[in-house]
Amino acid sequence: MVAMPKILEILQKDHEQHDLLLSILEKQVKDAHLRGEPDYDVVSEIVDYFLTYPAEFHHVREDQIYEKILARDPQAAEEIGQIEEEHKACEAFIKAFAGALASVLGTGIVTRSQFANAALEFIESQRRHIRMEESIFFPTALRVLKQEDWRDLDDHLSDRADPIFGSQREAQFETLRQEILDWQSAREPANDRFPAGQEMSV
């Protein structure tokens, strides 16, 4: 059995972690009516994360894979669609949401309802994008690309770790990391939360 290319392992793990953050954000927004407002520290850190790591590293890696597919099989690349345009659209949604957040925290021009709508639009756009990549983009890459393509991609991987989940954790996301731990703890059976010899991954 051929091993999964390292770059794809990283990207799929990113997707799992992005989905977790989107679920936390969704709960913050939908539960806000119970508390009056979401935890803006948590929301702000989620926004800061999506403004940086996906755009600067995750999407760049996917664009590199797409270029390899385009070189190998233009028809397959056409069937995927313009992945770079998809990424630009994702970045537009997070910037719009970031603007709504800044307004709520600052001038208050954007209402809480408008803020919630911007958040939910961002969440749905990200989930839709992840579904497309998992169901179409990644399988096409595995079908079209050769071992030498994957070796080249893996050899040129940057050593930038995810700032929340990776080995080089950044202090600016500490509140969000605690929220992730609380989220995971609340969703696991009490006797299964900490298997023997296993530490939490965040």
PDB file of C-alpha atoms in Angstrom:
ATOM      1  CA  MET A   1       0.000   0.000   0.000  1.00  0.00           C
ATOM      2  CA  VAL A   2       1.398   3.377  -1.042  1.00  0.00           C
ATOM      3  CA  ALA A   3       1.843   5.815   1.829  1.00  0.00           C
ATOM      4  CA  MET A   4      -0.236   8.973   1.831  1.00  0.00           C
ATOM      5  CA  PRO A   5       1.873  11.936   0.632  1.00  0.00           C
ATOM      6  CA  LYS A   6       2.981  14.066   3.567  1.00  0.00           C
ATOM      7  CA  ILE A   7       1.510  17.240   2.093  1.00  0.00           C
ATOM      8  CA  LEU A   8      -1.922  15.604   1.806  1.00  0.00           C
ATOM      9  CA  GLU A   9      -1.727  14.302   5.369  1.00  0.00           C
ATOM     10  CA  ILE A  10      -1.071  17.860   6.554  1.00  0.00           C
ATOM     11  CA  LEU A  11      -3.880  19.328   4.451  1.00  0.00           C
ATOM     12  CA  GLN A  12      -6.427  16.749   5.579  1.00  0.00           C
ATOM     13  CA  LYS A  13      -5.440  17.288   9.206  1.00  0.00           C
ATOM     14  CA  ASP A  14      -5.827  21.024   8.626  1.00  0.00           C
ATOM     15  CA  HIS A  15      -9.357  20.407   7.365  1.00  0.00           C
ATOM     16  CA  GLU A  16     -10.260  18.426  10.482  1.00  0.00           C
ATOM     17  CA  GLN A  17      -8.932  21.220  12.672  1.00  0.00           C
ATOM     18  CA  HIS A  18     -10.608  23.938  10.612  1.00  0.00           C
ATOM     19  CA  ASP A  19     -13.923  22.103  10.936  1.00  0.00           C
ATOM     20  CA  LEU A  20     -13.453  21.997  14.712  1.00  0.00           C
ATOM     21  CA  LEU A  21     -12.850  25.757  14.817  1.00  0.00           C
ATOM     22  CA  LEU A  22     -15.891  26.364  12.621  1.00  0.00           C
ATOM     23  CA  SER A  23     -18.041  24.284  14.989  1.00  0.00           C
ATOM     24  CA  ILE A  24     -16.800  26.290  17.969  1.00  0.00           C
ATOM     25  CA  LEU A  25     -17.493  29.552  16.146  1.00  0.00           C
ATOM     26  CA  GLU A  26     -20.955  28.369  15.114  1.00  0.00           C
ATOM     27  CA  LYS A  27     -21.828  27.477  18.702  1.00  0.00           C
ATOM     28  CA  GLN A  28     -20.522  30.840  19.937  1.00  0.00           C
ATOM     29  CA  VAL A  29     -22.743  32.687  17.475  1.00  0.00           C
ATOM     30  CA  LYS A  30     -25.865  30.546  17.891  1.00  0.00           C
ATOM     31  CA  ASP A  31     -25.643  30.488  21.691  1.00  0.00           C
ATOM     32  CA  ALA A  32     -25.048  34.238  21.926  1.00  0.00           C
ATOM     33  CA  HIS A  33     -28.753  34.911  22.469  1.00  0.00           C
ATOM     34  CA  LEU A  34     -28.512  32.951  25.732  1.00  0.00           C
ATOM     35  CA  ARG A  35     -25.594  35.014  27.044  1.00  0.00           C
ATOM     36  CA  GLY A  36     -26.292  38.277  25.270  1.00  0.00           C
ATOM     37  CA  GLU A  37     -23.111  38.070  23.223  1.00  0.00           C
ATOM     38  CA  PRO A  38     -20.463  35.543  22.182  1.00  0.00           C
ATOM     39  CA  ASP A  39     -17.062  35.256  23.813  1.00  0.00           C
ATOM     40  CA  TYR A  40     -15.378  37.868  21.639  1.00  0.00           C
ATOM     41  CA  ASP A  41     -11.900  36.779  22.726  1.00  0.00           C
ATOM     42  CA  VAL A  42     -12.525  33.304  21.318  1.00  0.00           C
ATOM     43  CA  VAL A  43     -14.169  34.679  18.174  1.00  0.00           C
ATOM     44  CA  SER A  44     -11.336  37.165  17.619  1.00  0.00           C
ATOM     45  CA  GLU A  45      -8.705  34.449  17.877  1.00  0.00           C
ATOM     46  CA  ILE A  46     -10.591  32.273  15.386  1.00  0.00           C
ATOM     47  CA  VAL A  47     -10.727  35.220  12.989  1.00  0.00           C
ATOM     48  CA  ASP A  48      -7.026  35.958  13.467  1.00  0.00           C
ATOM     49  CA  TYR A  49      -6.214  32.317  12.733  1.00  0.00           C
ATOM     50  CA  PHE A  50      -8.253  32.171   9.520  1.00  0.00           C
ATOM     51  CA  LEU A  51      -6.787  35.478   8.353  1.00  0.00           C
ATOM     52  CA  THR A  52      -3.264  34.080   8.543  1.00  0.00           C
ATOM     53  CA  TYR A  53      -2.508  30.358   8.516  1.00  0.00           C
ATOM     54  CA  PRO A  54      -4.936  29.171   5.797  1.00  0.00           C
ATOM     55  CA  ALA A  55      -4.134  32.042   3.432  1.00  0.00           C
ATOM     56  CA  GLU A  56      -0.378  32.011   3.943  1.00  0.00           C
ATOM     57  CA  PHE A  57       0.269  28.255   4.160  1.00  0.00           C
ATOM     58  CA  HIS A  58      -2.719  25.922   3.720  1.00  0.00           C
ATOM     59  CA  HIS A  59      -4.022  27.466   0.498  1.00  0.00           C
ATOM     60  CA  VAL A  60      -0.526  27.937  -0.885  1.00  0.00           C
ATOM     61  CA  ARG A  61       0.137  24.200  -0.514  1.00  0.00           C
ATOM     62  CA  GLU A  62      -3.113  23.362  -2.268  1.00  0.00           C
ATOM     63  CA  ASP A  63      -2.306  25.779  -5.077  1.00  0.00           C
ATOM     64  CA  GLN A  64       1.007  23.970  -5.565  1.00  0.00           C
ATOM     65  CA  ILE A  65      -0.816  20.647  -5.894  1.00  0.00           C
ATOM     66  CA  TYR A  66      -3.232  22.188  -8.394  1.00  0.00           C
ATOM     67  CA  GLU A  67      -0.342  23.433 -10.538  1.00  0.00           C
ATOM     68  CA  LYS A  68       1.032  19.892 -10.639  1.00  0.00           C
ATOM     69  CA  ILE A  69      -2.378  18.545 -11.697  1.00  0.00           C
ATOM     70  CA  LEU A  70      -2.657  21.208 -14.392  1.00  0.00           C
ATOM     71  CA  ALA A  71       0.733  20.212 -15.788  1.00  0.00           C
ATOM     72  CA  ARG A  72      -0.132  16.498 -15.778  1.00  0.00           C
ATOM     73  CA  ASP A  73      -3.764  16.583 -16.880  1.00  0.00           C
ATOM     74  CA  PRO A  74      -5.366  19.903 -17.903  1.00  0.00           C
ATOM     75  CA  GLN A  75      -8.761  18.211 -18.283  1.00  0.00           C
ATOM     76  CA  ALA A  76      -8.667  16.968 -14.699  1.00  0.00           C
ATOM     77  CA  ALA A  77      -7.673  20.440 -13.531  1.00  0.00           C
ATOM     78  CA  GLU A  78     -10.610  21.915 -15.438  1.00  0.00           C
ATOM     79  CA  GLU A  79     -12.996  19.472 -13.773  1.00  0.00           C
ATOM     80  CA  ILE A  80     -11.751  20.596 -10.354  1.00  0.00           C
ATOM     81  CA  GLY A  81     -12.303  24.237 -11.217  1.00  0.00           C
ATOM     82  CA  GLN A  82     -10.196  27.261 -10.412  1.00  0.00           C
ATOM     83  CA  ILE A  83      -8.852  26.382  -6.980  1.00  0.00           C
ATOM     84  CA  GLU A  84      -7.045  29.711  -6.673  1.00  0.00           C
ATOM     85  CA  GLU A  85     -10.340  31.537  -7.243  1.00  0.00           C
ATOM     86  CA  GLU A  86     -11.931  29.339  -4.576  1.00  0.00           C
ATOM     87  CA  HIS A  87      -9.218  30.405  -2.177  1.00  0.00           C
ATOM     88  CA  LYS A  88      -9.702  34.073  -3.027  1.00  0.00           C
ATOM     89  CA  ALA A  89     -13.409  33.674  -2.294  1.00  0.00           C
ATOM     90  CA  CYS A  90     -12.619  32.046   1.066  1.00  0.00           C
ATOM     91  CA  GLU A  91     -10.342  34.934   1.937  1.00  0.00           C
ATOM     92  CA  ALA A  92     -13.050  37.431   0.946  1.00  0.00           C
ATOM     93  CA  PHE A  93     -15.533  35.767   3.319  1.00  0.00           C
ATOM     94  CA  ILE A  94     -13.136  35.824   6.281  1.00  0.00           C
ATOM     95  CA  LYS A  95     -12.214  39.453   5.599  1.00  0.00           C
ATOM     96  CA  ALA A  96     -15.901  40.385   5.498  1.00  0.00           C
ATOM     97  CA  PHE A  97     -16.471  38.589   8.787  1.00  0.00           C
ATOM     98  CA  ALA A  98     -13.382  40.219  10.307  1.00  0.00           C
ATOM     99  CA  GLY A  99     -14.775  43.598   9.274  1.00  0.00           C
ATOM    100  CA  ALA A 100     -18.119  42.820  10.903  1.00  0.00           C
ATOM    101  CA  LEU A 101     -16.338  41.744  14.090  1.00  0.00           C
ATOM    102  CA  ALA A 102     -14.242  44.922  14.159  1.00  0.00           C
ATOM    103  CA  SER A 103     -17.377  47.012  13.741  1.00  0.00           C
ATOM    104  CA  VAL A 104     -19.250  45.245  16.544  1.00  0.00           C
ATOM    105  CA  LEU A 105     -16.291  45.697  18.867  1.00  0.00           C
ATOM    106  CA  GLY A 106     -15.663  49.259  17.734  1.00  0.00           C
ATOM    107  CA  THR A 107     -18.189  51.623  16.187  1.00  0.00           C
ATOM    108  CA  GLY A 108     -21.180  49.324  16.517  1.00  0.00           C
ATOM    109  CA  ILE A 109     -22.349  50.206  13.000  1.00  0.00           C
ATOM    110  CA  VAL A 110     -22.912  46.510  12.290  1.00  0.00           C
ATOM    111  CA  THR A 111     -25.737  45.060  14.371  1.00  0.00           C
ATOM    112  CA  ARG A 112     -25.370  41.782  16.233  1.00  0.00           C
ATOM    113  CA  SER A 113     -27.777  40.207  13.760  1.00  0.00           C
ATOM    114  CA  GLN A 114     -25.624  41.342  10.842  1.00  0.00           C
ATOM    115  CA  PHE A 115     -22.545  40.085  12.662  1.00  0.00           C
ATOM    116  CA  ALA A 116     -24.160  36.677  13.187  1.00  0.00           C
ATOM    117  CA  ASN A 117     -25.147  36.489   9.520  1.00  0.00           C
ATOM    118  CA  ALA A 118     -21.595  37.329   8.430  1.00  0.00           C
ATOM    119  CA  ALA A 119     -20.267  34.625  10.743  1.00  0.00           C
ATOM    120  CA  LEU A 120     -22.672  31.983   9.448  1.00  0.00           C
ATOM    121  CA  GLU A 121     -21.928  32.909   5.819  1.00  0.00           C
ATOM    122  CA  PHE A 122     -18.224  32.499   6.524  1.00  0.00           C
ATOM    123  CA  ILE A 123     -18.785  29.146   8.250  1.00  0.00           C
ATOM    124  CA  GLU A 124     -20.879  27.774   5.377  1.00  0.00           C
ATOM    125  CA  SER A 125     -18.391  29.007   2.757  1.00  0.00           C
ATOM    126  CA  GLN A 126     -15.549  27.230   4.537  1.00  0.00           C
ATOM    127  CA  ARG A 127     -17.470  23.985   4.976  1.00  0.00           C
ATOM    128  CA  ARG A 128     -18.554  24.020   1.337  1.00  0.00           C
ATOM    129  CA  HIS A 129     -14.956  24.572   0.255  1.00  0.00           C
ATOM    130  CA  ILE A 130     -13.635  21.763   2.468  1.00  0.00           C
ATOM    131  CA  ARG A 131     -16.294  19.363   1.137  1.00  0.00           C
ATOM    132  CA  MET A 132     -15.284  20.137  -2.437  1.00  0.00           C
ATOM    133  CA  GLU A 133     -11.609  19.565  -1.748  1.00  0.00           C
ATOM    134  CA  GLU A 134     -12.162  16.328   0.151  1.00  0.00           C
ATOM    135  CA  SER A 135     -14.573  14.891  -2.429  1.00  0.00           C
ATOM    136  CA  ILE A 136     -13.060  16.167  -5.701  1.00  0.00           C
ATOM    137  CA  PHE A 137      -9.701  17.914  -5.396  1.00  0.00           C
ATOM    138  CA  PHE A 138      -7.743  15.483  -3.216  1.00  0.00           C
ATOM    139  CA  PRO A 139      -9.011  12.300  -4.943  1.00  0.00           C
ATOM    140  CA  THR A 140      -8.146  13.821  -8.327  1.00  0.00           C
ATOM    141  CA  ALA A 141      -4.669  14.708  -7.101  1.00  0.00           C
ATOM    142  CA  LEU A 142      -4.097  11.143  -5.900  1.00  0.00           C
ATOM    143  CA  ARG A 143      -5.295   9.780  -9.238  1.00  0.00           C
ATOM    144  CA  VAL A 144      -3.355  12.130 -11.517  1.00  0.00           C
ATOM    145  CA  LEU A 145      -0.073  12.910  -9.800  1.00  0.00           C
ATOM    146  CA  LYS A 146       2.950  10.622  -9.904  1.00  0.00           C
ATOM    147  CA  GLN A 147       5.307   9.678  -7.099  1.00  0.00           C
ATOM    148  CA  GLU A 148       7.876  12.190  -8.348  1.00  0.00           C
ATOM    149  CA  ASP A 149       5.274  14.968  -8.130  1.00  0.00           C
ATOM    150  CA  TRP A 150       4.508  14.110  -4.519  1.00  0.00           C
ATOM    151  CA  ARG A 151       8.202  13.849  -3.669  1.00  0.00           C
ATOM    152  CA  ASP A 152       8.804  17.294  -5.106  1.00  0.00           C
ATOM    153  CA  LEU A 153       5.864  18.749  -3.182  1.00  0.00           C
ATOM    154  CA  ASP A 154       6.938  17.083   0.065  1.00  0.00           C
ATOM    155  CA  ASP A 155      10.571  18.147  -0.411  1.00  0.00           C
ATOM    156  CA  HIS A 156       9.540  21.796  -0.718  1.00  0.00           C
ATOM    157  CA  LEU A 157       7.132  21.883   2.219  1.00  0.00           C
ATOM    158  CA  SER A 158       7.696  24.849   4.489  1.00  0.00           C
ATOM    159  CA  ASP A 159       8.389  23.986   8.116  1.00  0.00           C
ATOM    160  CA  ARG A 160       5.672  26.380   9.319  1.00  0.00           C
ATOM    161  CA  ALA A 161       3.601  24.600  11.950  1.00  0.00           C
ATOM    162  CA  ASP A 162      -0.045  25.315  12.652  1.00  0.00           C
ATOM    163  CA  PRO A 163      -0.022  28.106  15.294  1.00  0.00           C
ATOM    164  CA  ILE A 164      -2.809  26.492  17.338  1.00  0.00           C
ATOM    165  CA  PHE A 165      -2.460  22.748  16.851  1.00  0.00           C
ATOM    166  CA  GLY A 166       1.164  22.415  15.752  1.00  0.00           C
ATOM    167  CA  SER A 167       4.434  22.113  17.618  1.00  0.00           C
ATOM    168  CA  GLN A 168       5.134  25.870  17.468  1.00  0.00           C
ATOM    169  CA  ARG A 169       2.116  27.094  19.385  1.00  0.00           C
ATOM    170  CA  GLU A 170       1.650  30.851  19.510  1.00  0.00           C
ATOM    171  CA  ALA A 171       0.656  32.591  22.736  1.00  0.00           C
ATOM    172  CA  GLN A 172      -1.908  34.812  21.000  1.00  0.00           C
ATOM    173  CA  PHE A 173      -4.206  31.789  20.626  1.00  0.00           C
ATOM    174  CA  GLU A 174      -4.118  30.653  24.252  1.00  0.00           C
ATOM    175  CA  THR A 175      -7.762  31.531  24.992  1.00  0.00           C
ATOM    176  CA  LEU A 176      -8.880  29.611  21.915  1.00  0.00           C
ATOM    177  CA  ARG A 177      -6.747  26.603  22.849  1.00  0.00           C
ATOM    178  CA  GLN A 178      -8.505  26.442  26.219  1.00  0.00           C
ATOM    179  CA  GLU A 179     -11.872  26.684  24.477  1.00  0.00           C
ATOM    180  CA  ILE A 180     -10.878  23.758  22.242  1.00  0.00           C
ATOM    181  CA  LEU A 181      -9.926  21.683  25.282  1.00  0.00           C
ATOM    182  CA  ASP A 182     -13.254  22.493  26.941  1.00  0.00           C
ATOM    183  CA  TRP A 183     -15.111  21.643  23.718  1.00  0.00           C
ATOM    184  CA  GLN A 184     -13.358  18.288  23.363  1.00  0.00           C
ATOM    185  CA  SER A 185     -13.796  17.431  27.033  1.00  0.00           C
ATOM    186  CA  ALA A 186     -17.530  18.126  26.902  1.00  0.00           C
ATOM    187  CA  ARG A 187     -17.959  15.771  23.948  1.00  0.00           C
ATOM    188  CA  GLU A 188     -16.016  12.753  25.206  1.00  0.00           C
ATOM    189  CA  PRO A 189     -17.154  10.142  27.752  1.00  0.00           C
ATOM    190  CA  ALA A 190     -15.574  10.882  31.122  1.00  0.00           C
ATOM    191  CA  ASN A 191     -13.619   7.619  31.233  1.00  0.00           C
ATOM    192  CA  ASP A 192     -12.306   8.058  27.686  1.00  0.00           C
ATOM    193  CA  ARG A 193     -11.038  11.617  27.845  1.00  0.00           C
ATOM    194  CA  PHE A 194      -7.477  10.785  28.758  1.00  0.00           C
ATOM    195  CA  PRO A 195      -6.476   7.289  27.571  1.00  0.00           C
ATOM    196  CA  ALA A 196      -3.483   5.885  29.420  1.00  0.00           C
ATOM    197  CA  GLY A 197      -0.256   7.395  28.190  1.00  0.00           C
ATOM    198  CA  GLN A 198      -2.000   9.853  25.874  1.00  0.00           C
ATOM    199  CA  GLU A 199      -1.968  13.615  26.285  1.00  0.00           C
ATOM    200  CA  MET A 200      -4.471  16.022  24.806  1.00  0.00           C
ATOM    201  CA  SER A 201      -3.453  17.180  21.354  1.00  0.00           C
ATOM    202  CA  VAL A 202      -3.980  20.921  21.747  1.00  0.00           C
TER     203      VAL A 202
END
